[in-house]
GROMACS .gro file of C-alpha atoms in nm:
model
  478
    1UNK     CA    1  -3.228   6.475   2.265
    2UNK     CA    2  -3.579   6.599   2.189
    3UNK     CA    3  -3.750   6.862   2.406
    4UNK     CA    4  -3.438   6.944   2.606
    5UNK     CA    5  -3.501   7.168   2.904
    6UNK     CA    6  -3.226   7.310   3.125
    7UNK     CA    7  -3.228   7.567   3.399
    8UNK     CA    8  -3.006   7.812   3.582
    9UNK     CA    9  -3.120   7.861   3.940
   10UNK     CA   10  -2.925   8.129   4.131
   11UNK     CA   11  -2.989   8.234   4.490
   12UNK     CA   12  -3.051   8.611   4.517
   13UNK     CA   13  -2.824   8.663   4.816
   14UNK     CA   14  -2.566   8.887   4.648
   15UNK     CA   15  -2.400   8.953   4.316
   16UNK     CA   16  -2.375   8.687   4.046
   17UNK     CA   17  -2.039   8.511   4.092
   18UNK     CA   18  -1.837   8.472   3.776
   19UNK     CA   19  -1.848   8.094   3.828
   20UNK     CA   20  -2.227   8.115   3.831
   21UNK     CA   21  -2.213   8.305   3.503
   22UNK     CA   22  -2.015   8.022   3.350
   23UNK     CA   23  -2.275   7.771   3.471
   24UNK     CA   24  -2.553   7.983   3.321
   25UNK     CA   25  -2.357   8.013   2.997
   26UNK     CA   26  -2.303   7.637   2.963
   27UNK     CA   27  -2.674   7.575   3.022
   28UNK     CA   28  -2.766   7.843   2.768
   29UNK     CA   29  -2.525   7.707   2.506
   30UNK     CA   30  -2.651   7.352   2.558
   31UNK     CA   31  -3.013   7.464   2.515
   32UNK     CA   32  -2.936   7.674   2.209
   33UNK     CA   33  -2.727   7.402   2.044
   34UNK     CA   34  -3.008   7.150   2.087
   35UNK     CA   35  -3.298   7.387   2.011
   36UNK     CA   36  -3.409   7.337   2.370
   37UNK     CA   37  -3.556   7.554   2.645
   38UNK     CA   38  -3.353   7.757   2.893
   39UNK     CA   39  -3.531   7.831   3.221
   40UNK     CA   40  -3.432   8.091   3.481
   41UNK     CA   41  -3.547   8.000   3.831
   42UNK     CA   42  -3.481   8.201   4.146
   43UNK     CA   43  -3.399   7.986   4.449
   44UNK     CA   44  -3.485   8.225   4.729
   45UNK     CA   45  -3.570   7.993   5.017
   46UNK     CA   46  -3.292   8.158   5.218
   47UNK     CA   47  -3.545   8.418   5.327
   48UNK     CA   48  -3.315   8.618   5.556
   49UNK     CA   49  -3.043   8.673   5.293
   50UNK     CA   50  -3.248   8.689   4.972
   51UNK     CA   51  -3.351   9.023   4.828
   52UNK     CA   52  -3.523   9.168   4.524
   53UNK     CA   53  -3.220   9.393   4.471
   54UNK     CA   54  -2.994   9.091   4.435
   55UNK     CA   55  -3.239   8.924   4.200
   56UNK     CA   56  -3.244   9.238   3.986
   57UNK     CA   57  -2.865   9.253   3.973
   58UNK     CA   58  -2.840   8.885   3.878
   59UNK     CA   59  -3.089   8.930   3.594
   60UNK     CA   60  -2.904   9.243   3.480
   61UNK     CA   61  -2.572   9.054   3.477
   62UNK     CA   62  -2.717   8.766   3.275
   63UNK     CA   63  -2.864   9.009   3.023
   64UNK     CA   64  -2.530   9.191   2.999
   65UNK     CA   65  -2.371   8.860   2.901
   66UNK     CA   66  -2.628   8.831   2.623
   67UNK     CA   67  -2.807   8.531   2.776
   68UNK     CA   68  -3.181   8.510   2.725
   69UNK     CA   69  -3.428   8.263   2.871
   70UNK     CA   70  -3.753   8.112   2.751
   71UNK     CA   71  -3.918   8.100   3.093
   72UNK     CA   72  -3.846   8.289   3.413
   73UNK     CA   73  -3.974   8.514   3.691
   74UNK     CA   74  -3.970   8.822   3.472
   75UNK     CA   75  -4.143   8.670   3.168
   76UNK     CA   76  -4.348   8.384   3.313
   77UNK     CA   77  -4.404   8.049   3.148
   78UNK     CA   78  -4.607   7.730   3.151
   79UNK     CA   79  -4.444   7.586   3.465
   80UNK     CA   80  -4.435   7.888   3.695
   81UNK     CA   81  -4.410   8.043   3.937
   82UNK     CA   82  -4.033   8.066   3.897
   83UNK     CA   83  -3.945   8.192   4.245
   84UNK     CA   84  -3.925   7.926   4.515
   85UNK     CA   85  -4.078   8.157   4.775
   86UNK     CA   86  -4.396   8.147   4.565
   87UNK     CA   87  -4.399   7.763   4.555
   88UNK     CA   88  -4.400   7.681   4.928
   89UNK     CA   89  -4.748   7.525   4.923
   90UNK     CA   90  -4.635   7.294   4.642
   91UNK     CA   91  -4.344   7.168   4.851
   92UNK     CA   92  -4.564   7.128   5.157
   93UNK     CA   93  -4.804   6.909   4.963
   94UNK     CA   94  -4.530   6.670   4.856
   95UNK     CA   95  -4.385   6.665   5.209
   96UNK     CA   96  -4.723   6.566   5.351
   97UNK     CA   97  -4.740   6.285   5.096
   98UNK     CA   98  -4.404   6.150   5.217
   99UNK     CA   99  -4.524   6.178   5.578
  100UNK     CA  100  -4.831   5.969   5.497
  101UNK     CA  101  -4.615   5.703   5.332
  102UNK     CA  102  -4.373   5.685   5.624
  103UNK     CA  103  -4.089   5.815   5.404
  104UNK     CA  104  -4.056   6.128   5.618
  105UNK     CA  105  -4.130   6.220   5.977
  106UNK     CA  106  -4.158   6.517   6.210
  107UNK     CA  107  -3.841   6.610   6.399
  108UNK     CA  108  -3.867   6.820   6.718
  109UNK     CA  109  -3.495   6.855   6.790
  110UNK     CA  110  -3.375   7.209   6.852
  111UNK     CA  111  -3.081   7.362   6.667
  112UNK     CA  112  -2.874   7.390   6.984
  113UNK     CA  113  -2.937   7.023   7.063
  114UNK     CA  114  -2.830   6.918   6.714
  115UNK     CA  115  -2.516   7.132   6.743
  116UNK     CA  116  -2.426   6.979   7.078
  117UNK     CA  117  -2.461   6.626   6.935
  118UNK     CA  118  -2.250   6.726   6.634
  119UNK     CA  119  -1.969   6.847   6.860
  120UNK     CA  120  -1.988   6.531   7.068
  121UNK     CA  121  -1.964   6.312   6.758
  122UNK     CA  122  -1.658   6.500   6.642
  123UNK     CA  123  -1.494   6.472   6.985
  124UNK     CA  124  -1.553   6.096   6.972
  125UNK     CA  125  -1.417   6.087   6.616
  126UNK     CA  126  -1.752   5.978   6.476
  127UNK     CA  127  -1.904   6.114   6.155
  128UNK     CA  128  -2.164   6.375   6.254
  129UNK     CA  129  -2.516   6.293   6.145
  130UNK     CA  130  -2.870   6.283   6.274
  131UNK     CA  131  -2.923   5.989   6.511
  132UNK     CA  132  -3.288   5.931   6.417
  133UNK     CA  133  -3.425   5.983   6.765
  134UNK     CA  134  -3.748   6.142   6.641
  135UNK     CA  135  -3.806   5.876   6.378
  136UNK     CA  136  -4.032   5.657   6.590
  137UNK     CA  137  -4.201   5.904   6.824
  138UNK     CA  138  -4.550   5.804   6.929
  139UNK     CA  139  -4.847   6.031   6.866
  140UNK     CA  140  -4.856   6.118   7.234
  141UNK     CA  141  -4.485   6.207   7.241
  142UNK     CA  142  -4.526   6.427   6.938
  143UNK     CA  143  -4.823   6.598   7.102
  144UNK     CA  144  -4.626   6.670   7.420
  145UNK     CA  145  -4.332   6.812   7.225
  146UNK     CA  146  -4.566   7.028   7.020
  147UNK     CA  147  -4.740   7.159   7.332
  148UNK     CA  148  -4.402   7.247   7.483
  149UNK     CA  149  -4.362   7.503   7.207
  150UNK     CA  150  -4.138   7.311   6.970
  151UNK     CA  151  -4.215   7.361   6.603
  152UNK     CA  152  -4.111   7.051   6.409
  153UNK     CA  153  -3.911   7.026   6.092
  154UNK     CA  154  -3.973   6.739   5.850
  155UNK     CA  155  -3.692   6.490   5.792
  156UNK     CA  156  -3.653   6.250   5.504
  157UNK     CA  157  -3.622   5.889   5.617
  158UNK     CA  158  -3.312   5.748   5.448
  159UNK     CA  159  -3.380   5.376   5.386
  160UNK     CA  160  -3.248   5.153   5.664
  161UNK     CA  161  -3.096   4.905   5.425
  162UNK     CA  162  -2.770   5.010   5.259
  163UNK     CA  163  -2.827   5.118   4.901
  164UNK     CA  164  -2.586   5.210   4.628
  165UNK     CA  165  -2.689   5.547   4.487
  166UNK     CA  166  -2.554   5.559   4.134
  167UNK     CA  167  -2.508   5.885   3.945
  168UNK     CA  168  -2.454   5.860   3.572
  169UNK     CA  169  -2.279   6.191   3.532
  170UNK     CA  170  -2.235   6.331   3.181
  171UNK     CA  171  -1.897   6.478   3.276
  172UNK     CA  172  -1.751   6.254   3.546
  173UNK     CA  173  -1.894   5.921   3.436
  174UNK     CA  174  -2.043   5.683   3.692
  175UNK     CA  175  -2.024   5.805   4.052
  176UNK     CA  176  -2.139   5.574   4.332
  177UNK     CA  177  -2.242   5.667   4.686
  178UNK     CA  178  -2.357   5.434   4.963
  179UNK     CA  179  -2.673   5.543   5.139
  180UNK     CA  180  -2.532   5.448   5.480
  181UNK     CA  181  -2.309   5.757   5.468
  182UNK     CA  182  -2.627   5.966   5.469
  183UNK     CA  183  -2.827   6.041   5.780
  184UNK     CA  184  -3.191   6.148   5.779
  185UNK     CA  185  -3.193   6.506   5.647
  186UNK     CA  186  -3.437   6.796   5.674
  187UNK     CA  187  -3.665   6.856   5.376
  188UNK     CA  188  -3.890   7.122   5.535
  189UNK     CA  189  -3.759   7.351   5.807
  190UNK     CA  190  -3.954   7.435   6.121
  191UNK     CA  191  -4.056   7.769   5.967
  192UNK     CA  192  -4.231   7.584   5.683
  193UNK     CA  193  -3.968   7.664   5.420
  194UNK     CA  194  -3.847   7.374   5.207
  195UNK     CA  195  -3.477   7.286   5.210
  196UNK     CA  196  -3.267   7.322   4.896
  197UNK     CA  197  -3.243   6.948   4.825
  198UNK     CA  198  -3.619   6.900   4.851
  199UNK     CA  199  -3.729   7.208   4.659
  200UNK     CA  200  -3.483   7.157   4.373
  201UNK     CA  201  -3.605   6.803   4.307
  202UNK     CA  202  -3.971   6.907   4.296
  203UNK     CA  203  -3.899   7.213   4.082
  204UNK     CA  204  -3.682   7.027   3.833
  205UNK     CA  205  -3.940   6.750   3.804
  206UNK     CA  206  -4.248   6.971   3.769
  207UNK     CA  207  -4.066   7.202   3.528
  208UNK     CA  208  -3.968   6.895   3.321
  209UNK     CA  209  -3.597   6.970   3.336
  210UNK     CA  210  -3.418   6.705   3.133
  211UNK     CA  211  -3.055   6.799   3.208
  212UNK     CA  212  -2.922   6.940   3.536
  213UNK     CA  213  -2.595   7.115   3.449
  214UNK     CA  214  -2.438   7.269   3.757
  215UNK     CA  215  -2.114   7.309   3.951
  216UNK     CA  216  -1.918   7.017   4.089
  217UNK     CA  217  -1.977   7.147   4.440
  218UNK     CA  218  -2.335   7.017   4.409
  219UNK     CA  219  -2.223   6.659   4.344
  220UNK     CA  220  -2.239   6.571   4.714
  221UNK     CA  221  -2.605   6.684   4.721
  222UNK     CA  222  -2.701   6.458   4.433
  223UNK     CA  223  -2.736   6.128   4.632
  224UNK     CA  224  -2.991   6.292   4.862
  225UNK     CA  225  -3.175   6.431   4.565
  226UNK     CA  226  -3.183   6.096   4.389
  227UNK     CA  227  -3.337   5.936   4.699
  228UNK     CA  228  -3.605   6.207   4.694
  229UNK     CA  229  -3.667   6.155   4.322
  230UNK     CA  230  -3.719   5.784   4.388
  231UNK     CA  231  -3.938   5.841   4.695
  232UNK     CA  232  -4.166   6.076   4.498
  233UNK     CA  233  -4.174   5.853   4.190
  234UNK     CA  234  -4.011   6.112   3.965
  235UNK     CA  235  -3.790   6.029   3.668
  236UNK     CA  236  -3.426   6.125   3.706
  237UNK     CA  237  -3.282   6.396   3.480
  238UNK     CA  238  -2.938   6.370   3.323
  239UNK     CA  239  -2.674   6.515   3.555
  240UNK     CA  240  -2.361   6.702   3.445
  241UNK     CA  241  -2.138   6.851   3.711
  242UNK     CA  242  -1.899   7.117   3.585
  243UNK     CA  243  -1.541   7.150   3.714
  244UNK     CA  244  -1.485   7.416   3.975
  245UNK     CA  245  -1.344   7.759   3.890
  246UNK     CA  246  -1.019   7.812   4.077
  247UNK     CA  247  -0.787   8.106   4.129
  248UNK     CA  248  -0.437   8.104   3.985
  249UNK     CA  249  -0.306   7.967   4.316
  250UNK     CA  250  -0.527   7.660   4.279
  251UNK     CA  251  -0.773   7.753   4.556
  252UNK     CA  252  -1.144   7.819   4.518
  253UNK     CA  253  -1.199   8.148   4.334
  254UNK     CA  254  -1.285   8.407   4.599
  255UNK     CA  255  -1.247   8.775   4.684
  256UNK     CA  256  -0.882   8.733   4.781
  257UNK     CA  257  -0.811   8.675   4.410
  258UNK     CA  258  -0.968   9.010   4.321
  259UNK     CA  259  -1.302   9.071   4.156
  260UNK     CA  260  -1.534   8.769   4.145
  261UNK     CA  261  -1.875   8.916   4.062
  262UNK     CA  262  -1.993   8.952   3.705
  263UNK     CA  263  -2.109   9.305   3.784
  264UNK     CA  264  -1.755   9.403   3.891
  265UNK     CA  265  -1.607   9.284   3.563
  266UNK     CA  266  -1.872   9.480   3.378
  267UNK     CA  267  -1.786   9.794   3.575
  268UNK     CA  268  -1.414   9.748   3.510
  269UNK     CA  269  -1.473   9.771   3.139
  270UNK     CA  270  -1.471   9.415   3.016
  271UNK     CA  271  -1.680   9.354   2.707
  272UNK     CA  272  -1.961   9.101   2.739
  273UNK     CA  273  -1.862   8.930   2.413
  274UNK     CA  274  -1.508   8.879   2.542
  275UNK     CA  275  -1.633   8.753   2.877
  276UNK     CA  276  -1.861   8.498   2.711
  277UNK     CA  277  -1.574   8.381   2.489
  278UNK     CA  278  -1.339   8.356   2.787
  279UNK     CA  279  -1.582   8.178   3.022
  280UNK     CA  280  -1.672   7.924   2.755
  281UNK     CA  281  -1.308   7.816   2.744
  282UNK     CA  282  -1.285   7.774   3.121
  283UNK     CA  283  -1.355   7.403   3.142
  284UNK     CA  284  -1.468   7.335   2.784
  285UNK     CA  285  -1.290   7.281   2.454
  286UNK     CA  286  -1.411   7.219   2.102
  287UNK     CA  287  -1.200   6.909   2.063
  288UNK     CA  288  -0.854   6.760   2.097
  289UNK     CA  289  -0.597   6.932   1.879
  290UNK     CA  290  -0.816   7.237   1.815
  291UNK     CA  291  -0.634   7.544   1.945
  292UNK     CA  292  -0.888   7.805   1.849
  293UNK     CA  293  -0.941   8.076   2.109
  294UNK     CA  294  -1.168   8.340   1.957
  295UNK     CA  295  -1.536   8.241   1.932
  296UNK     CA  296  -1.847   8.446   1.875
  297UNK     CA  297  -2.161   8.344   2.063
  298UNK     CA  298  -2.292   8.189   1.741
  299UNK     CA  299  -1.970   7.990   1.703
  300UNK     CA  300  -2.005   7.859   2.057
  301UNK     CA  301  -2.366   7.758   2.003
  302UNK     CA  302  -2.264   7.561   1.694
  303UNK     CA  303  -1.972   7.387   1.866
  304UNK     CA  304  -2.086   7.333   2.224
  305UNK     CA  305  -2.143   6.988   2.370
  306UNK     CA  306  -2.125   6.844   2.720
  307UNK     CA  307  -1.873   6.592   2.587
  308UNK     CA  308  -1.629   6.881   2.553
  309UNK     CA  309  -1.647   6.969   2.923
  310UNK     CA  310  -1.332   6.883   3.116
  311UNK     CA  311  -1.319   6.693   3.443
  312UNK     CA  312  -1.029   6.910   3.558
  313UNK     CA  313  -1.071   7.234   3.749
  314UNK     CA  314  -1.072   7.553   3.544
  315UNK     CA  315  -0.819   7.825   3.632
  316UNK     CA  316  -0.940   8.183   3.614
  317UNK     CA  317  -0.643   8.359   3.454
  318UNK     CA  318  -0.698   8.737   3.462
  319UNK     CA  319  -0.405   8.804   3.228
  320UNK     CA  320  -0.558   8.575   2.967
  321UNK     CA  321  -0.893   8.750   3.010
  322UNK     CA  322  -0.725   9.088   2.966
  323UNK     CA  323  -0.551   8.969   2.651
  324UNK     CA  324  -0.877   8.841   2.505
  325UNK     CA  325  -1.068   9.154   2.603
  326UNK     CA  326  -0.801   9.363   2.431
  327UNK     CA  327  -0.862   9.173   2.108
  328UNK     CA  328  -1.233   9.253   2.126
  329UNK     CA  329  -1.164   9.619   2.206
  330UNK     CA  330  -0.944   9.650   1.898
  331UNK     CA  331  -1.226   9.512   1.686
  332UNK     CA  332  -1.473   9.781   1.798
  333UNK     CA  333  -1.567  10.071   1.576
  334UNK     CA  334  -1.435  10.398   1.719
  335UNK     CA  335  -1.783  10.544   1.770
  336UNK     CA  336  -1.882  10.244   1.982
  337UNK     CA  337  -1.561  10.253   2.185
  338UNK     CA  338  -1.605  10.628   2.241
  339UNK     CA  339  -1.956  10.562   2.373
  340UNK     CA  340  -1.819  10.300   2.614
  341UNK     CA  341  -1.527  10.518   2.728
  342UNK     CA  342  -1.724  10.836   2.798
  343UNK     CA  343  -1.871  10.731   3.137
  344UNK     CA  344  -1.524  10.644   3.268
  345UNK     CA  345  -1.361  10.975   3.177
  346UNK     CA  346  -1.661  11.168   3.303
  347UNK     CA  347  -1.650  10.983   3.634
  348UNK     CA  348  -1.278  11.065   3.657
  349UNK     CA  349  -1.368  11.434   3.624
  350UNK     CA  350  -1.185  11.487   3.296
  351UNK     CA  351  -1.295  11.778   3.077
  352UNK     CA  352  -1.359  11.671   2.717
  353UNK     CA  353  -1.311  11.951   2.463
  354UNK     CA  354  -1.551  11.797   2.212
  355UNK     CA  355  -1.646  11.453   2.083
  356UNK     CA  356  -1.435  11.484   1.768
  357UNK     CA  357  -1.126  11.553   1.980
  358UNK     CA  358  -1.210  11.270   2.222
  359UNK     CA  359  -1.260  11.031   1.929
  360UNK     CA  360  -0.902  11.105   1.824
  361UNK     CA  361  -0.787  11.029   2.180
  362UNK     CA  362  -0.971  10.696   2.184
  363UNK     CA  363  -0.841  10.600   1.841
  364UNK     CA  364  -0.486  10.679   1.948
  365UNK     CA  365  -0.514  10.458   2.258
  366UNK     CA  366  -0.737  10.178   2.127
  367UNK     CA  367  -0.450   9.937   2.064
  368UNK     CA  368  -0.316   9.993   2.415
  369UNK     CA  369  -0.637   9.919   2.604
  370UNK     CA  370  -0.719   9.583   2.761
  371UNK     CA  371  -1.026   9.711   2.943
  372UNK     CA  372  -1.248  10.006   2.862
  373UNK     CA  373  -1.167  10.153   3.205
  374UNK     CA  374  -0.800  10.172   3.098
  375UNK     CA  375  -0.889  10.492   2.912
  376UNK     CA  376  -0.871  10.678   3.247
  377UNK     CA  377  -0.502  10.598   3.308
  378UNK     CA  378  -0.397  10.576   2.945
  379UNK     CA  379  -0.532  10.922   2.862
  380UNK     CA  380  -0.462  11.092   3.195
  381UNK     CA  381  -0.172  11.308   3.070
  382UNK     CA  382  -0.397  11.448   2.797
  383UNK     CA  383  -0.625  11.594   3.063
  384UNK     CA  384  -0.401  11.678   3.360
  385UNK     CA  385  -0.031  11.750   3.417
  386UNK     CA  386   0.004  11.651   3.782
  387UNK     CA  387   0.257  11.373   3.748
  388UNK     CA  388   0.572  11.304   3.946
  389UNK     CA  389   0.858  11.173   3.734
  390UNK     CA  390   0.983  10.823   3.806
  391UNK     CA  391   1.351  10.732   3.820
  392UNK     CA  392   1.386  10.655   3.450
  393UNK     CA  393   1.210  10.976   3.342
  394UNK     CA  394   1.415  11.182   3.587
  395UNK     CA  395   1.737  11.040   3.445
  396UNK     CA  396   1.626  11.138   3.093
  397UNK     CA  397   1.556  11.495   3.200
  398UNK     CA  398   1.899  11.527   3.362
  399UNK     CA  399   2.085  11.436   3.041
  400UNK     CA  400   2.300  11.680   2.845
  401UNK     CA  401   2.128  11.925   2.610
  402UNK     CA  402   1.775  11.859   2.744
  403UNK     CA  403   1.725  12.230   2.813
  404UNK     CA  404   1.835  12.310   2.458
  405UNK     CA  405   1.598  12.056   2.307
  406UNK     CA  406   1.298  12.175   2.510
  407UNK     CA  407   1.377  12.543   2.464
  408UNK     CA  408   1.423  12.511   2.089
  409UNK     CA  409   1.105  12.302   2.049
  410UNK     CA  410   0.913  12.555   2.259
  411UNK     CA  411   1.041  12.840   2.044
  412UNK     CA  412   0.948  12.667   1.718
  413UNK     CA  413   0.610  12.561   1.850
  414UNK     CA  414   0.528  12.916   1.955
  415UNK     CA  415   0.591  13.050   1.606
  416UNK     CA  416   0.321  13.058   1.343
  417UNK     CA  417  -0.021  12.896   1.349
  418UNK     CA  418  -0.159  12.631   1.581
  419UNK     CA  419   0.000  12.286   1.528
  420UNK     CA  420  -0.328  12.104   1.465
  421UNK     CA  421  -0.225  11.793   1.272
  422UNK     CA  422   0.039  11.533   1.364
  423UNK     CA  423   0.233  11.586   1.041
  424UNK     CA  424   0.299  11.952   1.125
  425UNK     CA  425   0.408  11.856   1.476
  426UNK     CA  426   0.642  11.594   1.337
  427UNK     CA  427   0.807  11.849   1.110
  428UNK     CA  428   0.872  12.084   1.404
  429UNK     CA  429   1.030  11.802   1.609
  430UNK     CA  430   1.254  11.709   1.315
  431UNK     CA  431   1.350  12.074   1.274
  432UNK     CA  432   1.472  12.080   1.634
  433UNK     CA  433   1.690  11.781   1.564
  434UNK     CA  434   1.842  11.944   1.256
  435UNK     CA  435   1.907  12.273   1.434
  436UNK     CA  436   2.081  12.111   1.732
  437UNK     CA  437   2.228  11.803   1.565
  438UNK     CA  438   2.034  11.580   1.804
  439UNK     CA  439   1.842  11.269   1.703
  440UNK     CA  440   1.684  10.952   1.835
  441UNK     CA  441   1.614  10.925   2.208
  442UNK     CA  442   1.810  11.239   2.281
  443UNK     CA  443   1.552  11.431   2.077
  444UNK     CA  444   1.223  11.254   2.136
  445UNK     CA  445   1.248  11.137   2.497
  446UNK     CA  446   1.288  11.477   2.668
  447UNK     CA  447   0.991  11.614   2.473
  448UNK     CA  448   0.779  11.308   2.555
  449UNK     CA  449   0.860  11.323   2.927
  450UNK     CA  450   0.803  11.699   2.940
  451UNK     CA  451   0.460  11.666   2.776
  452UNK     CA  452   0.334  11.341   2.932
  453UNK     CA  453   0.548  11.255   3.233
  454UNK     CA  454   0.591  10.911   3.072
  455UNK     CA  455   0.885  10.738   2.905
  456UNK     CA  456   0.662  10.531   2.678
  457UNK     CA  457   0.342  10.606   2.494
  458UNK     CA  458   0.172  10.656   2.159
  459UNK     CA  459   0.320  10.845   1.862
  460UNK     CA  460   0.464  11.174   1.992
  461UNK     CA  461   0.337  11.403   1.709
  462UNK     CA  462  -0.017  11.272   1.780
  463UNK     CA  463   0.019  11.371   2.146
  464UNK     CA  464   0.146  11.718   2.055
  465UNK     CA  465  -0.145  11.781   1.820
  466UNK     CA  466  -0.400  11.655   2.076
  467UNK     CA  467  -0.260  11.869   2.357
  468UNK     CA  468  -0.249  12.177   2.134
  469UNK     CA  469   0.014  12.451   2.118
  470UNK     CA  470  -0.080  12.644   2.432
  471UNK     CA  471  -0.090  12.341   2.660
  472UNK     CA  472   0.238  12.209   2.515
  473UNK     CA  473   0.409  12.544   2.579
  474UNK     CA  474   0.291  12.541   2.943
  475UNK     CA  475   0.427  12.193   2.995
  476UNK     CA  476   0.758  12.266   2.823
  477UNK     CA  477   0.800  12.573   3.044
  478UNK     CA  478   0.722  12.363   3.351
   0.00000   0.00000   0.00000
């Protein structure tokens, strides 16, 4: 386990999927646990869809999670460049070597021709795959095709004899594929851009990656990659394919389940520490019989091992994430939580009297928040009084003696100095009860509904003191 090198290699074609964040996290934890090297590589050979904006967002998301890398496009390193678009000549050189050895060949088939053959194979209930028709073209035939305007791709020649391609997977154990299920596949497209399976093998080999830890959806690519490793004379890395991240309905986690990008969870007010803790437990456990759920990043680094990764799919349970995020929110110092809450209330257009007052608001609601963004809804009645009463609140306000309770409380509140501390407010509420002989829900609920529009909420005297006498009197009159 010396000189361990792992990598996370996202494609900059959009936001960083939360499943990708988990893959990055597992690589980072494995590197940190083993005092290894974590490499960030940008796989941008999808030229039409890749963008610098997406790359920037991905890097921002990884940094938000607290992940750092030893080598990457933004910091450089011994084995750069770390963007595939800057490595095209490297791939071309290896492709030409395979051409010279007869392990690859030029293919002049057009996309529409390949699609037509694919449809025909399906109609005849055959497995679609390249039929090898360009494999043995003569020099003259190649010349004629070239002169006709066809730009060739380069295909890898899968060995004619049937081979067993064996993957010793660190998570799934031994996985065996037969090479006869593979047809000759493209390694360099006609536009000169290397395919994923070709580029990833060369990059991982030249960057001395020792462990390829990635999603289970890449397992089907691995036989092709192993054949390329062998054809180029490269040593194989250790492979570990992580279980997929599924929605609560058991299907692949996608937009129909709600937010899926790391950036979206950040914007919704999830804390990075909670997200790291939660993602680590999606498909990994410290050991059998250990029911621990709260881990710091340092704890995870100490405990993490590939042996703890499950073979079973991981379910993304938003309720569990909310619960865990709430724990982390309650552990924050008020000043820090205030800093995090401010952008949300400002975006909502709420007017903050002063920071000291807003700090009291945040402290009052801290135990009720599961996400930082919850401050907008939780504190709404402290800023605006535009609610419509629901059925339960309406029923409370139609009870006997409600007018007496509100009128008496309004009268007491309007007398004397401003009610600035909860204790003074509490005394006035109790005085109403004594004067009218009302107690319990008959006393507190009408006042709560009149001031907040809600049946439930934080301690009522705290709300009264935060709203202030004048605002309370307006709402009681309403």
